[in-house]
mmCIF file of C-alpha atoms in Angstrom:
data_model
loop_
_atom_site.group_PDB
_atom_site.id
_atom_site.type_symbol
_atom_site.label_atom_id
_atom_site.label_comp_id
_atom_site.label_asym_id
_atom_site.label_seq_id
_atom_site.Cartn_x
_atom_site.Cartn_y
_atom_site.Cartn_z
ATOM 1 C CA UNK A 5 -9.668 24.993 5.146
ATOM 2 C CA UNK A 6 -10.056 22.100 7.567
ATOM 3 C CA UNK A 7 -11.511 18.738 6.442
ATOM 4 C CA UNK A 8 -14.612 17.329 8.073
ATOM 5 C CA UNK A 9 -13.982 14.760 10.797
ATOM 6 C CA UNK A 10 -13.010 11.222 9.824
ATOM 7 C CA UNK A 11 -11.568 8.060 11.350
ATOM 8 C CA UNK A 12 -8.153 6.780 10.295
ATOM 9 C CA UNK A 13 -7.125 3.204 9.548
ATOM 10 C CA UNK A 14 -3.644 2.161 8.398
ATOM 11 C CA UNK A 15 -3.639 -1.025 6.361
ATOM 12 C CA UNK A 16 -0.793 -3.451 6.941
ATOM 13 C CA UNK A 17 -1.501 -5.572 3.864
ATOM 14 C CA UNK A 18 -3.563 -5.603 0.685
ATOM 15 C CA UNK A 19 -5.937 -8.063 2.325
ATOM 16 C CA UNK A 20 -6.458 -5.770 5.309
ATOM 17 C CA UNK A 21 -7.036 -2.775 3.030
ATOM 18 C CA UNK A 22 -9.681 -4.693 1.074
ATOM 19 C CA UNK A 23 -11.312 -5.914 4.265
ATOM 20 C CA UNK A 24 -11.565 -2.365 5.609
ATOM 21 C CA UNK A 25 -12.951 -1.121 2.302
ATOM 22 C CA UNK A 26 -15.555 -3.898 2.263
ATOM 23 C CA UNK A 27 -16.519 -3.107 5.851
ATOM 24 C CA UNK A 28 -17.006 0.633 5.337
ATOM 25 C CA UNK A 29 -18.168 0.725 1.697
ATOM 26 C CA UNK A 30 -18.863 4.126 0.181
ATOM 27 C CA UNK A 31 -17.967 5.857 3.452
ATOM 28 C CA UNK A 32 -14.268 4.972 3.021
ATOM 29 C CA UNK A 33 -11.492 6.306 0.789
ATOM 30 C CA UNK A 34 -8.043 4.912 0.152
ATOM 31 C CA UNK A 35 -5.146 7.275 0.855
ATOM 32 C CA UNK A 36 -2.005 6.790 -1.252
ATOM 33 C CA UNK A 37 0.263 9.831 -1.594
ATOM 34 C CA UNK A 38 -2.493 12.224 -0.527
ATOM 35 C CA UNK A 39 -1.843 14.936 -3.104
ATOM 36 C CA UNK A 40 -5.185 14.308 -4.820
ATOM 37 C CA UNK A 41 -7.510 13.358 -1.956
ATOM 38 C CA UNK A 42 -6.388 15.755 0.782
ATOM 39 C CA UNK A 43 -6.921 18.990 -1.207
ATOM 40 C CA UNK A 44 -10.468 17.854 -2.006
ATOM 41 C CA UNK A 45 -11.081 17.114 1.662
ATOM 42 C CA UNK A 46 -9.794 20.525 2.707
ATOM 43 C CA UNK A 47 -12.180 22.160 0.242
ATOM 44 C CA UNK A 48 -15.021 19.935 1.525
ATOM 45 C CA UNK A 49 -15.448 18.534 -1.983
ATOM 46 C CA UNK A 50 -14.828 15.097 -0.487
ATOM 47 C CA UNK A 51 -15.883 14.065 3.002
ATOM 48 C CA UNK A 52 -15.072 10.383 3.613
ATOM 49 C CA UNK A 53 -15.908 9.086 7.068
ATOM 50 C CA UNK A 54 -13.006 6.629 7.009
ATOM 51 C CA UNK A 55 -9.507 7.042 5.546
ATOM 52 C CA UNK A 56 -7.647 3.814 4.766
ATOM 53 C CA UNK A 57 -3.940 4.639 4.575
ATOM 54 C CA UNK A 58 -2.060 2.507 2.035
ATOM 55 C CA UNK A 59 1.342 4.025 2.791
ATOM 56 C CA UNK A 60 2.643 0.874 4.430
ATOM 57 C CA UNK A 61 1.990 -1.396 1.430
ATOM 58 C CA UNK A 62 5.547 -1.332 0.113
ATOM 59 C CA UNK A 63 4.947 -4.410 -2.036
ATOM 60 C CA UNK A 64 2.868 -2.197 -4.358
ATOM 61 C CA UNK A 65 5.864 -0.010 -5.227
ATOM 62 C CA UNK A 66 7.933 -1.421 -8.122
ATOM 63 C CA UNK A 67 8.765 -1.155 -11.806
ATOM 64 C CA UNK A 68 9.395 -4.556 -13.433
ATOM 65 C CA UNK A 69 10.191 -5.606 -16.980
ATOM 66 C CA UNK A 70 7.754 -8.432 -17.754
ATOM 67 C CA UNK A 71 8.725 -9.092 -21.370
ATOM 68 C CA UNK A 72 5.940 -7.662 -23.553
ATOM 69 C CA UNK A 73 5.004 -5.054 -20.957
ATOM 70 C CA UNK A 74 6.327 -3.104 -17.983
ATOM 71 C CA UNK A 75 4.491 -3.668 -14.690
ATOM 72 C CA UNK A 76 4.262 -0.711 -12.309
ATOM 73 C CA UNK A 77 2.966 -1.037 -8.780
ATOM 74 C CA UNK A 78 0.113 1.350 -8.033
ATOM 75 C CA UNK A 79 1.955 2.922 -5.083
ATOM 76 C CA UNK A 80 5.089 3.731 -7.072
ATOM 77 C CA UNK A 81 5.977 7.387 -6.519
ATOM 78 C CA UNK A 82 6.184 9.767 -9.472
ATOM 79 C CA UNK A 83 9.867 10.315 -8.637
ATOM 80 C CA UNK A 84 10.545 6.588 -8.962
ATOM 81 C CA UNK A 85 8.658 6.395 -12.252
ATOM 82 C CA UNK A 86 10.667 9.348 -13.546
ATOM 83 C CA UNK A 87 14.012 7.795 -12.568
ATOM 84 C CA UNK A 88 13.279 4.162 -13.447
ATOM 85 C CA UNK A 89 15.975 2.761 -15.732
ATOM 86 C CA UNK A 90 13.473 0.208 -17.058
ATOM 87 C CA UNK A 91 11.011 2.913 -18.111
ATOM 88 C CA UNK A 92 13.743 5.183 -19.474
ATOM 89 C CA UNK A 93 14.759 2.310 -21.736
ATOM 90 C CA UNK A 94 11.399 0.763 -22.581
ATOM 91 C CA UNK A 95 8.712 3.474 -22.119
ATOM 92 C CA UNK A 96 10.489 6.855 -22.131
ATOM 93 C CA UNK A 97 7.229 8.760 -22.627
ATOM 94 C CA UNK A 98 5.996 7.706 -19.185
ATOM 95 C CA UNK A 99 9.320 8.382 -17.457
ATOM 96 C CA UNK A 100 9.531 11.848 -19.004
ATOM 97 C CA UNK A 101 5.910 12.785 -18.231
ATOM 98 C CA UNK A 102 6.290 11.695 -14.597
ATOM 99 C CA UNK A 103 9.098 14.228 -14.290
ATOM 100 C CA UNK A 104 6.728 16.992 -15.397
ATOM 101 C CA UNK A 105 4.186 16.372 -12.610
ATOM 102 C CA UNK A 106 3.957 19.246 -10.128
ATOM 103 C CA UNK A 107 7.142 19.950 -8.194
ATOM 104 C CA UNK A 108 9.725 17.744 -6.417
ATOM 105 C CA UNK A 109 7.643 17.571 -3.237
ATOM 106 C CA UNK A 110 4.633 16.278 -5.145
ATOM 107 C CA UNK A 111 6.743 13.830 -7.156
ATOM 108 C CA UNK A 112 8.273 12.390 -3.992
ATOM 109 C CA UNK A 113 4.873 11.809 -2.340
ATOM 110 C CA UNK A 114 2.333 11.376 -5.124
ATOM 111 C CA UNK A 115 1.777 7.923 -6.634
ATOM 112 C CA UNK A 116 0.969 6.848 -10.166
ATOM 113 C CA UNK A 117 -1.976 4.758 -8.962
ATOM 114 C CA UNK A 118 -3.395 7.612 -6.926
ATOM 115 C CA UNK A 119 -3.221 9.889 -9.953
ATOM 116 C CA UNK A 120 -5.037 7.368 -12.141
ATOM 117 C CA UNK A 121 -7.774 6.530 -9.630
ATOM 118 C CA UNK A 122 -8.374 10.212 -8.854
ATOM 119 C CA UNK A 123 -9.456 10.509 -12.516
ATOM 120 C CA UNK A 124 -8.832 14.228 -12.841
ATOM 121 C CA UNK A 125 -8.897 15.145 -16.556
ATOM 122 C CA UNK A 126 -6.303 17.860 -15.847
ATOM 123 C CA UNK A 127 -3.812 15.282 -14.556
ATOM 124 C CA UNK A 128 -0.893 14.351 -16.800
ATOM 125 C CA UNK A 129 -0.390 10.616 -16.251
ATOM 126 C CA UNK A 130 -3.897 9.312 -16.993
ATOM 127 C CA UNK A 131 -3.671 10.803 -20.501
ATOM 128 C CA UNK A 132 -0.163 9.431 -20.957
ATOM 129 C CA UNK A 133 -1.352 5.947 -20.000
ATOM 130 C CA UNK A 134 -4.246 6.298 -22.442
ATOM 131 C CA UNK A 135 -1.773 7.016 -25.239
ATOM 132 C CA UNK A 136 0.190 3.947 -24.140
ATOM 133 C CA UNK A 137 -2.896 1.651 -24.076
ATOM 134 C CA UNK A 138 -2.178 0.559 -20.516
ATOM 135 C CA UNK A 139 -4.105 -2.150 -18.680
ATOM 136 C CA UNK A 140 -5.072 -1.646 -15.038
ATOM 137 C CA UNK A 141 -5.163 -4.482 -12.520
ATOM 138 C CA UNK A 142 -7.770 -4.156 -9.762
ATOM 139 C CA UNK A 143 -8.216 -6.455 -6.799
ATOM 140 C CA UNK A 144 -11.345 -6.827 -4.699
ATOM 141 C CA UNK A 145 -13.338 -9.309 -2.686
ATOM 142 C CA UNK A 146 -14.353 -11.062 -5.890
ATOM 143 C CA UNK A 147 -10.774 -11.513 -7.085
ATOM 144 C CA UNK A 148 -8.576 -9.751 -9.619
ATOM 145 C CA UNK A 149 -9.668 -8.230 -12.902
ATOM 146 C CA UNK A 150 -7.962 -6.496 -15.821
ATOM 147 C CA UNK A 151 -9.402 -3.188 -17.031
ATOM 148 C CA UNK A 152 -8.331 -1.570 -20.322
ATOM 149 C CA UNK A 153 -7.597 2.042 -19.480
ATOM 150 C CA UNK A 154 -9.930 3.212 -22.234
ATOM 151 C CA UNK A 155 -12.812 1.712 -20.222
ATOM 152 C CA UNK A 156 -11.650 2.958 -16.821
ATOM 153 C CA UNK A 157 -12.717 6.625 -16.676
ATOM 154 C CA UNK A 158 -16.451 7.245 -16.299
ATOM 155 C CA UNK A 159 -16.662 10.974 -15.539
ATOM 156 C CA UNK A 160 -15.081 13.732 -13.504
ATOM 157 C CA UNK A 161 -13.361 11.958 -10.573
ATOM 158 C CA UNK A 162 -15.294 8.772 -11.459
ATOM 159 C CA UNK A 163 -13.950 5.363 -12.497
ATOM 160 C CA UNK A 164 -15.284 1.828 -12.901
ATOM 161 C CA UNK A 165 -13.651 0.715 -9.645
ATOM 162 C CA UNK A 166 -16.057 -0.634 -7.043
ATOM 163 C CA UNK A 167 -15.852 0.830 -3.507
ATOM 164 C CA UNK A 168 -14.203 -2.367 -2.239
ATOM 165 C CA UNK A 169 -11.676 -2.617 -5.088
ATOM 166 C CA UNK A 170 -8.053 -1.493 -5.042
ATOM 167 C CA UNK A 171 -5.901 -0.641 -8.039
ATOM 168 C CA UNK A 172 -2.756 -2.735 -7.574
ATOM 169 C CA UNK A 173 -0.815 -2.605 -10.837
ATOM 170 C CA UNK A 174 -0.484 -0.786 -14.150
ATOM 171 C CA UNK A 175 0.725 -2.769 -17.163
ATOM 172 C CA UNK A 176 2.175 -0.731 -20.007
ATOM 173 C CA UNK A 177 2.837 -2.472 -23.343
ATOM 174 C CA UNK A 178 6.269 -1.751 -24.709
ATOM 175 C CA UNK A 179 5.928 0.714 -27.595
ATOM 176 C CA UNK A 180 6.803 -0.469 -31.071
ATOM 177 C CA UNK A 181 8.914 2.600 -31.839
ATOM 178 C CA UNK A 182 10.522 5.650 -30.277
ATOM 179 C CA UNK A 183 7.879 7.972 -31.743
ATOM 180 C CA UNK A 184 6.675 9.760 -28.611
ATOM 181 C CA UNK A 185 6.136 13.239 -27.205
ATOM 182 C CA UNK A 186 4.524 14.920 -24.224
ATOM 183 C CA UNK A 187 3.492 18.564 -24.351
ATOM 184 C CA UNK A 188 1.590 20.756 -21.926
ATOM 185 C CA UNK A 189 0.866 24.431 -21.391
ATOM 186 C CA UNK A 190 0.707 25.781 -17.843
ATOM 187 C CA UNK A 191 0.563 29.166 -16.142
ATOM 188 C CA UNK A 192 3.386 28.045 -13.835
ATOM 189 C CA UNK A 193 5.503 24.929 -14.053
ATOM 190 C CA UNK A 194 3.892 23.433 -10.929
ATOM 191 C CA UNK A 195 0.300 24.048 -12.067
ATOM 192 C CA UNK A 196 -2.210 21.690 -13.621
ATOM 193 C CA UNK A 197 -2.034 21.825 -17.399
ATOM 194 C CA UNK A 198 -4.414 24.234 -19.087
ATOM 195 C CA UNK A 199 -4.091 21.767 -21.973
ATOM 196 C CA UNK A 200 -1.676 18.930 -22.615
ATOM 197 C CA UNK A 201 -1.205 15.999 -24.938
ATOM 198 C CA UNK A 202 0.692 12.720 -25.155
ATOM 199 C CA UNK A 203 1.679 10.952 -28.367
ATOM 200 C CA UNK A 204 2.948 7.410 -28.816
ATOM 201 C CA UNK A 205 3.082 5.520 -32.112
ATOM 202 C CA UNK A 206 0.113 7.382 -33.609
ATOM 203 C CA UNK A 207 -1.967 7.303 -30.416
ATOM 204 C CA UNK A 208 -2.859 10.784 -29.187
ATOM 205 C CA UNK A 209 -4.373 11.550 -25.779
ATOM 206 C CA UNK A 210 -5.450 14.916 -24.389
ATOM 207 C CA UNK A 211 -5.129 16.496 -20.954
ATOM 208 C CA UNK A 212 -7.907 18.802 -19.674
ATOM 209 C CA UNK A 213 -10.051 18.778 -22.794
ATOM 210 C CA UNK A 214 -13.173 17.138 -21.321
ATOM 211 C CA UNK A 215 -14.731 15.558 -18.270
ATOM 212 C CA UNK A 216 -12.302 12.639 -18.478
ATOM 213 C CA UNK A 217 -8.873 12.031 -19.976
ATOM 214 C CA UNK A 218 -9.560 11.226 -23.624
ATOM 215 C CA UNK A 219 -8.054 10.101 -26.897
ATOM 216 C CA UNK A 220 -8.006 12.520 -29.821
ATOM 217 C CA UNK A 221 -9.971 10.240 -32.126
ATOM 218 C CA UNK A 222 -10.094 12.743 -34.978
ATOM 219 C CA UNK A 223 -6.331 13.139 -34.998
ATOM 220 C CA UNK A 224 -5.732 9.394 -34.862
ATOM 221 C CA UNK A 225 -8.169 8.761 -37.712
ATOM 222 C CA UNK A 226 -6.508 11.431 -39.834
ATOM 223 C CA UNK A 227 -3.064 9.953 -39.200
ATOM 224 C CA UNK A 228 -4.326 6.463 -40.047
ATOM 225 C CA UNK A 229 -5.691 7.893 -43.286
ATOM 226 C CA UNK A 230 -2.299 9.243 -44.279
ATOM 227 C CA UNK A 231 -2.712 12.901 -43.284
ATOM 228 C CA UNK A 232 0.345 14.954 -42.472
ATOM 229 C CA UNK A 233 1.051 15.830 -38.864
ATOM 230 C CA UNK A 234 -0.072 19.413 -39.419
ATOM 231 C CA UNK A 235 -3.314 18.393 -41.107
ATOM 232 C CA UNK A 236 -4.053 15.738 -38.488
ATOM 233 C CA UNK A 237 -3.480 18.200 -35.634
ATOM 234 C CA UNK A 238 -6.252 20.413 -37.018
ATOM 235 C CA UNK A 239 -8.696 17.761 -35.721
ATOM 236 C CA UNK A 240 -7.407 17.895 -32.134
ATOM 237 C CA UNK A 241 -10.457 19.618 -30.661
ATOM 238 C CA UNK A 242 -13.033 17.392 -32.367
ATOM 239 C CA UNK A 243 -15.212 15.480 -29.930
ATOM 240 C CA UNK A 244 -13.883 17.372 -26.898
ATOM 241 C CA UNK A 245 -15.755 19.397 -24.285
ATOM 242 C CA UNK A 246 -13.138 21.711 -22.832
ATOM 243 C CA UNK A 247 -14.046 23.884 -19.861
ATOM 244 C CA UNK A 248 -14.629 27.619 -20.124
ATOM 245 C CA UNK A 249 -13.287 29.115 -16.883
ATOM 246 C CA UNK A 250 -11.108 31.817 -15.359
ATOM 247 C CA UNK A 251 -7.925 30.172 -16.581
ATOM 248 C CA UNK A 252 -8.886 29.865 -20.244
ATOM 249 C CA UNK A 253 -11.876 30.005 -22.538
ATOM 250 C CA UNK A 254 -13.051 26.918 -24.337
ATOM 251 C CA UNK A 255 -11.973 28.422 -27.667
ATOM 252 C CA UNK A 256 -8.489 29.094 -26.326
ATOM 253 C CA UNK A 257 -8.170 25.532 -25.031
ATOM 254 C CA UNK A 258 -9.253 24.193 -28.409
ATOM 255 C CA UNK A 259 -6.599 26.378 -30.068
ATOM 256 C CA UNK A 260 -3.985 25.135 -27.604
ATOM 257 C CA UNK A 261 -4.949 21.529 -28.308
ATOM 258 C CA UNK A 262 -4.315 22.011 -32.026
ATOM 259 C CA UNK A 263 -1.000 23.772 -31.419
ATOM 260 C CA UNK A 264 0.292 21.282 -28.845
ATOM 261 C CA UNK A 265 -0.758 18.231 -30.836
ATOM 262 C CA UNK A 266 1.019 19.649 -33.905
ATOM 263 C CA UNK A 267 4.183 20.125 -31.837
ATOM 264 C CA UNK A 268 3.894 16.676 -30.296
ATOM 265 C CA UNK A 269 3.382 14.929 -33.630
ATOM 266 C CA UNK A 270 6.344 16.764 -35.127
ATOM 267 C CA UNK A 271 8.571 15.835 -32.194
ATOM 268 C CA UNK A 272 7.384 12.214 -32.231
ATOM 269 C CA UNK A 273 8.080 12.007 -35.957
ATOM 270 C CA UNK A 274 11.610 13.285 -35.428
ATOM 271 C CA UNK A 275 12.230 10.462 -32.931
ATOM 272 C CA UNK A 276 10.846 7.629 -35.035
#
C-alpha cells in the first residue's frame, strides 16, 4: 500500500530535530531506520503529516564504556550493536539479541532507539533492555531527563515520551554475572517472535506476551524465593495478556512462555 501524503524534513542536528518536533507537535514523527514506522504508514495505521528524518545525526550512533554502564546512542544500528566489542565483553545478552533481529537488511538499517520508541511488544530489544534494567535518556525543549525502562512503555505503540522529546541514549548497567540467555520462537527466522524471553541475573522479560514488553514478575519472585528454574518457569504466564490470533492461541503462547523461560533459565544457569 501507499502511505498518505506527508512533508519531509531532514534534521541536521539534535537541536534542529527538537525544534521541528516542537513546531509540528503531534502531527510529526521522527524517522530513524524506518523499519518500524514505514510499514505502519503503508498500512495506514500511522499517518503523520510531517516526517523528521534523523538519519544525518551521526553523533547519536556509538557504543561507549562508561564504567558502571555502557552508553549506546539511540541511532546505533542493530548490526553495530551485534558486533560491538564493548557489548560482547560487557553485555553479551544485548549483542547476541541484536543479531537475532530480522534479517541482515533490517539489522543494517534498523536502530536500537527506533525499536525501543516504537514500543512493539513483539520486538526483541525492548524486552532485552527490560531484563537489563536499562535507563533511557530523552531530550526535549525542557532539557534532558532519565527514564527507567520499566516506566517507559505505556501501551501498544505508546511510551511516556512527549511529542517534542527525542530518545538520545540508552544506558545499560553492566551485569553482575554471565548468567544470561535469549530465547524466541518464530515461524521463520526473520519473523516477529510468537513468544520470546530474555534472562539476566534473575531478571526475566517476555516478548509478545501482552500489550507492552513486560517482566515475568511471577518467575522472578519464585527465583528470589529459592525455587528451581523448572518450578520458577511454571509461573511465566502469570500476569500476562497474550494475544489470541491467527499465528497462535493465547493458551499456546502461555505454553511457549513456560517452555522458553525454562530453557532460558537453564542456559543462564549454565553460564553463571
